[in-house]
Short mmCIF file of C-alpha atoms in Angstrom, two decimals:
data_model
loop_
_atom_site.label_atom_id
_atom_site.label_comp_id
_atom_site.label_asym_id
_atom_site.label_seq_id
_atom_site.Cartn_x
_atom_site.Cartn_y
_atom_site.Cartn_z
CA UNK T 1 26.71 1.68 -0.55
CA UNK T 2 28.01 1.03 -4.22
CA UNK T 3 26.51 3.44 -6.59
CA UNK T 4 24.74 2.14 -9.66
CA UNK T 5 24.39 4.23 -13.00
CA UNK T 6 21.94 4.57 -15.61
CA UNK T 7 21.68 7.09 -18.50
CA UNK T 8 18.60 8.21 -19.79
CA UNK T 9 18.75 12.14 -19.43
CA UNK T 10 16.12 12.89 -22.03
CA UNK T 11 12.46 13.74 -21.44
CA UNK T 12 9.96 11.26 -23.06
CA UNK T 13 9.67 13.89 -26.01
CA UNK T 14 13.27 13.58 -26.64
CA UNK T 15 13.75 17.01 -25.35
CA UNK T 16 16.29 17.45 -22.57
CA UNK T 17 15.12 17.98 -18.96
CA UNK T 18 16.23 21.38 -18.24
CA UNK T 19 14.85 24.09 -15.72
CA UNK T 20 13.77 27.16 -17.18
CA UNK T 21 15.70 30.04 -16.25
CA UNK T 22 12.83 32.36 -17.64
CA UNK T 23 10.51 31.25 -15.11
CA UNK T 24 13.15 31.55 -12.36
CA UNK T 25 12.45 27.96 -11.21
CA UNK T 26 14.90 26.70 -8.98
CA UNK T 27 16.12 22.77 -8.52
CA UNK T 28 13.69 20.76 -6.27
CA UNK T 29 13.85 17.54 -4.55
CA UNK T 30 10.97 15.20 -4.77
CA UNK T 31 10.76 12.72 -1.79
CA UNK T 32 8.81 9.59 -2.17
CA UNK T 33 7.95 8.35 1.57
CA UNK T 34 7.24 4.60 2.46
CA UNK T 35 6.54 2.79 5.57
CA UNK T 36 10.13 2.34 6.59
CA UNK T 37 10.34 6.34 7.04
CA UNK T 38 7.79 5.96 9.94
CA UNK T 39 9.43 2.66 11.31
CA UNK T 40 12.49 4.59 11.54
CA UNK T 41 10.82 7.08 13.47
CA UNK T 42 9.78 4.22 15.93
CA UNK T 43 6.19 3.88 15.12
CA UNK T 44 4.04 0.66 15.00
CA UNK T 45 2.99 1.19 11.46
CA UNK T 46 3.49 -2.48 9.99
CA UNK T 47 0.48 -4.35 9.05
CA UNK T 48 1.26 -6.79 11.77
CA UNK T 49 0.33 -3.80 14.33
CA UNK T 50 -2.77 -3.50 12.25
CA UNK T 51 -3.44 -7.32 12.85
CA UNK T 52 -2.63 -6.68 16.31
CA UNK T 53 -5.21 -3.79 16.56
CA UNK T 54 -8.03 -6.00 14.87
CA UNK T 55 -7.40 -8.97 17.25
CA UNK T 56 -8.00 -6.81 20.18
CA UNK T 57 -10.58 -4.93 19.04
CA UNK T 58 -12.57 -6.72 16.20
CA UNK T 59 -12.18 -10.48 16.93
CA UNK T 60 -14.73 -11.65 14.28
CA UNK T 61 -13.26 -9.55 11.46
CA UNK T 62 -9.80 -10.67 12.58
CA UNK T 63 -10.43 -14.13 12.06
CA UNK T 64 -12.18 -13.92 9.04
CA UNK T 65 -9.51 -12.10 7.33
CA UNK T 66 -7.04 -14.52 8.79
CA UNK T 67 -9.05 -17.68 7.25
CA UNK T 68 -9.88 -16.03 4.01
CA UNK T 69 -6.42 -14.95 3.00
CA UNK T 70 -4.31 -17.55 4.68
CA UNK T 71 -2.93 -14.92 7.64
CA UNK T 72 -2.76 -17.62 10.26
CA UNK T 73 0.38 -18.04 12.32
CA UNK T 74 2.54 -20.52 10.53
CA UNK T 75 3.85 -21.91 13.61
CA UNK T 76 0.64 -22.02 15.42
CA UNK T 77 1.52 -19.39 17.85
CA UNK T 78 -1.05 -16.79 18.17
CA UNK T 79 1.24 -13.95 19.09
CA UNK T 80 2.77 -14.63 15.58
CA UNK T 81 1.05 -11.94 13.27
CA UNK T 82 4.14 -11.85 10.68
CA UNK T 83 1.68 -13.18 7.72
CA UNK T 84 -0.36 -9.76 8.17
CA UNK T 85 2.60 -8.10 6.57
CA UNK T 86 1.18 -9.64 3.35
CA UNK T 87 -2.36 -8.60 3.88
CA UNK T 88 -2.88 -6.20 0.93
CA UNK T 89 -1.40 -8.55 -1.81
CA UNK T 90 -3.04 -11.71 -0.10
CA UNK T 91 -6.55 -9.58 -0.45
CA UNK T 92 -6.57 -10.45 -4.08
CA UNK T 93 -7.12 -14.13 -3.44
CA UNK T 94 -9.04 -16.57 -1.39
CA UNK T 95 -8.35 -19.67 0.33
CA UNK T 96 -11.44 -21.65 -0.85
CA UNK T 97 -11.07 -24.63 1.40
CA UNK T 98 -11.44 -22.26 4.42
CA UNK T 99 -14.88 -20.70 2.68
CA UNK T 100 -16.12 -24.10 1.69
CA UNK T 101 -15.38 -25.60 5.46
CA UNK T 102 -17.23 -22.64 7.03
CA UNK T 103 -20.12 -22.84 4.60
CA UNK T 104 -20.32 -26.79 5.34
CA UNK T 105 -20.33 -26.12 8.97
CA UNK T 106 -23.21 -23.73 8.80
CA UNK T 107 -25.11 -25.43 6.27
CA UNK T 108 -25.03 -28.70 8.15
CA UNK T 109 -26.54 -26.63 11.21
CA UNK T 110 -29.09 -24.56 9.20
CA UNK T 111 -32.57 -24.14 11.00
CA UNK T 112 -34.17 -21.32 9.27
CA UNK T 113 -32.75 -20.81 5.85
CA UNK T 114 -35.51 -19.23 3.90
CA UNK T 115 -36.44 -21.20 1.86
CA UNK T 116 -35.17 -24.64 2.98
CA UNK T 117 -32.18 -25.27 0.91
CA UNK T 118 -30.63 -28.56 -0.29
CA UNK T 119 -28.68 -26.63 -2.95
CA UNK T 120 -25.04 -26.30 -0.79
CA UNK T 121 -23.61 -24.08 -3.42
CA UNK T 122 -26.19 -21.54 -3.48
CA UNK T 123 -26.11 -21.60 0.25
CA UNK T 124 -22.40 -21.29 0.10
CA UNK T 125 -22.61 -18.17 -1.90
CA UNK T 126 -25.06 -16.53 0.46
CA UNK T 127 -22.82 -17.36 3.31
CA UNK T 128 -19.62 -16.19 1.86
CA UNK T 129 -21.50 -12.60 1.21
CA UNK T 130 -22.62 -12.65 5.22
CA UNK T 131 -18.90 -13.48 6.08
CA UNK T 132 -17.26 -10.67 3.86
CA UNK T 133 -20.03 -7.80 4.12
CA UNK T 134 -18.81 -6.83 7.67
CA UNK T 135 -15.34 -6.58 6.17
CA UNK T 136 -16.32 -4.56 3.10
CA UNK T 137 -18.17 -1.98 5.33
CA UNK T 138 -16.02 -1.78 8.44
CA UNK T 139 -12.66 -2.48 7.21
CA UNK T 140 -11.86 1.04 5.68
CA UNK T 141 -13.16 2.63 8.86
CA UNK T 142 -10.99 0.42 11.16
CA UNK T 143 -7.97 1.13 9.20
CA UNK T 144 -8.73 4.60 9.66
CA UNK T 145 -9.24 3.99 13.41
CA UNK T 146 -5.68 1.87 13.80
CA UNK T 147 -3.94 4.64 12.17
CA UNK T 148 -5.49 7.44 14.42
CA UNK T 149 -4.58 5.47 17.14
CA UNK T 150 -0.78 5.77 16.56
CA UNK T 151 0.78 8.51 18.66
CA UNK T 152 3.46 10.06 16.69
CA UNK T 153 4.96 11.74 19.70
CA UNK T 154 5.24 8.36 21.54
CA UNK T 155 8.97 7.96 20.31
CA UNK T 156 12.53 8.92 21.36
CA UNK T 157 13.70 12.35 21.89
CA UNK T 158 16.58 11.43 19.61
CA UNK T 159 14.09 10.26 16.82
CA UNK T 160 12.24 13.54 17.09
CA UNK T 161 15.24 15.59 17.00
CA UNK T 162 16.45 13.80 13.92
CA UNK T 163 13.24 14.16 11.90
CA UNK T 164 12.92 17.91 13.08
CA UNK T 165 16.17 18.52 11.58
CA UNK T 166 15.44 16.70 8.49
CA UNK T 167 12.48 18.71 7.80
CA UNK T 168 14.53 22.09 8.43
CA UNK T 169 16.67 20.93 5.94
CA UNK T 170 14.24 20.33 3.26
CA UNK T 171 11.40 22.80 3.61
CA UNK T 172 11.55 23.59 0.03
CA UNK T 173 11.06 19.84 -1.01
CA UNK T 174 8.00 18.37 -2.12
CA UNK T 175 6.64 14.88 -0.41
CA UNK T 176 4.80 12.17 -1.94
CA UNK T 177 3.94 9.93 0.83
CA UNK T 178 2.19 6.29 1.05
CA UNK T 179 1.77 6.50 4.94
CA UNK T 180 -1.25 7.40 6.89
CA UNK T 181 0.35 9.40 9.50
CA UNK T 182 1.19 13.47 9.63
CA UNK T 183 4.83 12.75 10.91
CA UNK T 184 5.99 14.94 7.93
CA UNK T 185 3.51 17.57 8.65
CA UNK T 186 3.61 17.54 12.58
CA UNK T 187 6.86 16.55 13.37
CA UNK T 188 9.17 17.57 10.45
CA UNK T 189 6.91 20.74 9.94
CA UNK T 190 6.62 20.34 6.12
CA UNK T 191 4.41 22.17 3.93
CA UNK T 192 4.27 20.35 0.46
CA UNK T 193 2.82 16.96 1.25
CA UNK T 194 0.78 14.66 -0.85
CA UNK T 195 -0.72 11.45 0.76
CA UNK T 196 -1.45 8.88 -1.90
CA UNK T 197 -3.52 6.41 0.05
CA UNK T 198 -5.08 9.07 2.27
CA UNK T 199 -4.38 10.52 5.63
CA UNK T 200 -5.98 9.20 8.69
CA UNK T 201 -6.85 12.60 10.27
CA UNK T 202 -8.43 14.04 6.96
CA UNK T 203 -10.54 11.10 6.35
CA UNK T 204 -10.76 8.07 4.43
CA UNK T 205 -7.73 5.92 3.87
CA UNK T 206 -7.16 3.38 1.19
CA UNK T 207 -6.11 -0.39 1.82
CA UNK T 208 -5.83 -3.07 -0.92
CA UNK T 209 -4.13 -4.61 -3.60
CA UNK T 210 -3.79 -3.82 -7.42
CA UNK T 211 -4.99 -7.08 -8.68
CA UNK T 212 -8.15 -7.40 -11.00
CA UNK T 213 -10.31 -10.68 -10.10
CA UNK T 214 -10.00 -13.04 -13.27
CA UNK T 215 -12.58 -15.94 -13.40
CA UNK T 216 -11.07 -19.28 -13.83
CA UNK T 217 -10.95 -21.01 -17.04
CA UNK T 218 -12.52 -24.53 -17.39
CA UNK T 219 -12.41 -27.27 -19.95
CA UNK T 220 -15.67 -27.64 -21.67
CA UNK T 221 -17.56 -30.16 -19.96
CA UNK T 222 -15.95 -29.92 -16.61
CA UNK T 223 -18.09 -28.57 -13.38
CA UNK T 224 -16.52 -25.60 -11.70
CA UNK T 225 -19.07 -25.59 -8.61
CA UNK T 226 -16.76 -22.83 -6.87
CA UNK T 227 -18.11 -20.59 -9.79
CA UNK T 228 -21.11 -19.77 -7.68
CA UNK T 229 -18.82 -18.03 -5.43
CA UNK T 230 -17.36 -15.90 -7.97
CA UNK T 231 -19.95 -12.87 -7.93
CA UNK T 232 -18.98 -12.46 -4.18
CA UNK T 233 -15.24 -12.58 -5.08
CA UNK T 234 -15.77 -10.07 -7.81
CA UNK T 235 -17.76 -7.80 -5.11
CA UNK T 236 -15.02 -8.08 -2.67
CA UNK T 237 -12.16 -7.48 -5.24
CA UNK T 238 -13.86 -4.47 -6.37
CA UNK T 239 -13.97 -2.76 -3.03
CA UNK T 240 -10.43 -3.55 -2.11
CA UNK T 241 -8.62 -2.98 -5.50
CA UNK T 242 -6.67 0.34 -5.61
CA UNK T 243 -7.32 2.37 -8.52
CA UNK T 244 -4.05 3.34 -9.26
CA UNK T 245 -4.82 5.31 -12.26
CA UNK T 246 -7.28 7.53 -10.14
CA UNK T 247 -4.85 7.62 -7.22
CA UNK T 248 -2.21 8.89 -9.56
CA UNK T 249 -4.45 11.86 -10.72
CA UNK T 250 -3.82 13.16 -7.33
CA UNK T 251 -0.19 12.98 -7.62
CA UNK T 252 -0.49 14.87 -11.02
CA UNK T 253 -2.44 17.73 -9.52
CA UNK T 254 0.06 17.78 -6.74
CA UNK T 255 2.74 17.77 -9.33
CA UNK T 256 1.28 20.35 -11.61
CA UNK T 257 0.65 22.81 -8.63
CA UNK T 258 4.29 22.77 -7.69
CA UNK T 259 5.63 22.40 -11.47
CA UNK T 260 7.45 19.49 -10.29
CA UNK T 261 7.85 18.22 -13.93
CA UNK T 262 10.09 21.32 -14.60
CA UNK T 263 11.55 21.65 -11.22
CA UNK T 264 12.82 18.30 -9.67
CA UNK T 265 16.11 17.10 -10.24
CA UNK T 266 16.20 14.54 -7.78
CA UNK T 267 13.71 11.73 -6.74
CA UNK T 268 14.70 10.24 -3.16
CA UNK T 269 12.83 7.21 -2.21
CA UNK T 270 12.67 6.91 1.56
CA UNK T 271 11.72 3.81 2.87
CA UNK T 272 9.69 2.29 0.50
CA UNK T 273 10.14 -1.36 -0.74
CA UNK T 274 8.92 -0.66 -4.22
CA UNK T 275 6.96 -3.95 -4.18
CA UNK T 276 4.97 -5.17 -7.19
CA UNK T 277 1.87 -3.71 -6.10
CA UNK T 278 3.23 -0.23 -6.01
CA UNK T 279 5.39 -0.53 -9.05
CA UNK T 280 3.13 1.48 -11.26
CA UNK T 281 3.10 4.54 -9.08
CA UNK T 282 7.05 4.63 -9.44
CA UNK T 283 6.71 4.14 -13.26
CA UNK T 284 4.40 6.78 -13.57
CA UNK T 285 6.41 9.23 -11.54
CA UNK T 286 9.44 8.34 -13.81
CA UNK T 287 7.73 9.44 -16.70
CA UNK T 288 6.17 12.60 -15.09
CA UNK T 289 9.55 13.58 -14.34
CA UNK T 290 11.57 11.56 -16.74
CA UNK T 291 15.20 13.55 -16.26
CA UNK T 292 15.70 13.47 -12.64
CA UNK T 293 18.19 11.23 -11.01
CA UNK T 294 16.72 8.58 -8.32
CA UNK T 295 18.17 7.70 -4.89
CA UNK T 296 16.83 4.63 -3.54
CA UNK T 297 17.16 3.19 0.27
CA UNK T 298 16.65 -0.40 0.39
CA UNK T 299 16.00 -2.23 3.39
CA UNK T 300 18.65 -4.87 4.09
CA UNK T 301 21.21 -3.29 1.71
CA UNK T 302 21.98 -4.93 -1.38
CA UNK T 303 21.15 -8.30 -0.79
CA UNK T 304 17.62 -7.92 0.25
CA UNK T 305 14.30 -8.11 -1.24
CA UNK T 306 14.16 -4.26 -1.59
CA UNK T 307 17.22 -4.36 -3.62
CA UNK T 308 15.54 -7.08 -5.96
CA UNK T 309 12.48 -4.99 -6.40
CA UNK T 310 14.68 -1.62 -7.21
CA UNK T 311 16.40 -3.77 -9.83
CA UNK T 312 13.01 -4.99 -11.41
CA UNK T 313 12.04 -1.27 -11.40
CA UNK T 314 15.13 0.38 -13.11
CA UNK T 315 15.10 -2.58 -15.80
CA UNK T 316 11.60 -1.96 -16.68
CA UNK T 317 11.54 -0.33 -20.07
CA UNK T 318 8.83 2.22 -18.74
CA UNK T 319 11.12 3.52 -16.28
CA UNK T 320 12.90 6.85 -17.04
CA UNK T 321 15.62 8.54 -15.30
CA UNK T 322 18.90 10.56 -15.33
CA UNK T 323 20.76 8.23 -13.11
CA UNK T 324 20.33 6.12 -9.88
CA UNK T 325 21.81 5.28 -6.77
CA UNK T 326 21.52 3.37 -3.43
CA UNK T 327 22.06 5.18 -0.18
CA UNK T 328 21.14 4.34 3.47
CA UNK T 329 17.82 5.49 4.97
CA UNK T 330 19.87 6.86 8.10
CA UNK T 331 22.16 8.93 5.97
CA UNK T 332 19.10 10.65 4.11
CA UNK T 333 17.41 11.53 7.49
CA UNK T 334 20.70 12.50 8.96
CA UNK T 335 20.87 10.42 11.99
#
């Protein structure tokens, strides 16, 4: 791929980014790993795969999520789960028509709503909470169970060999991964690994978006009946909004332990799309290690969405680097 250049070799405080020979520190590569890394390994780790898992194991939650966030198949084919790739970003908003239709259907058939209600919107607010409570309480556990069901040994011998060799070449490197699996630890046999959103075998995992719920502004005198649903929207948003500042503290602790700010000379992004939801992490890493060069591995080459996301990142005034280039993920892995 064609290299692109950028010059900003100074640290945030104006001093040059240098390794300290007095401390005997050697240069270190930092890999930032996304789902494309596991997909290249042959694993079913897309959110469409999670949708398939839910449809088979928790049909009610699957149906509710599909309706709440517009995840239904565009062509009407129930086998089409492509909309589930957008699950996390869609969780920041709601299909209000779906909620109202579901509440209306139930309201018209209410028998024992205590006390008997003729206030539809109050009923709709309670009905919405009843709809989403199972999601709030069970979805994190279901994501973990899905991740645990992915057998990382169920792939080709060629893939296993390539990833084993990748691990052998980069034993000294550090890895920040957004994946729930243990491909890096168990297949690549790597030691310095930090899971940003949790690791399935270790416990809780993080699924969600990074958008805070904002109440709609209405003109004075206008009636916004849907506002009765807002408390439920806010509760749902609270449970599934990633606290990126808190999650970044884990990255900082990992960096401090390995002295990454003083040792890393190159950041290599492997199989991560750098979408809007995760851009803040990359800006934070670039400020943590401002003098490193960056290598990106966009899916789809220079004309795809990944490339547009990279262009948006490197044009951000908060992004700091000592240069950057594009490469192929296959070349990084060494296939």
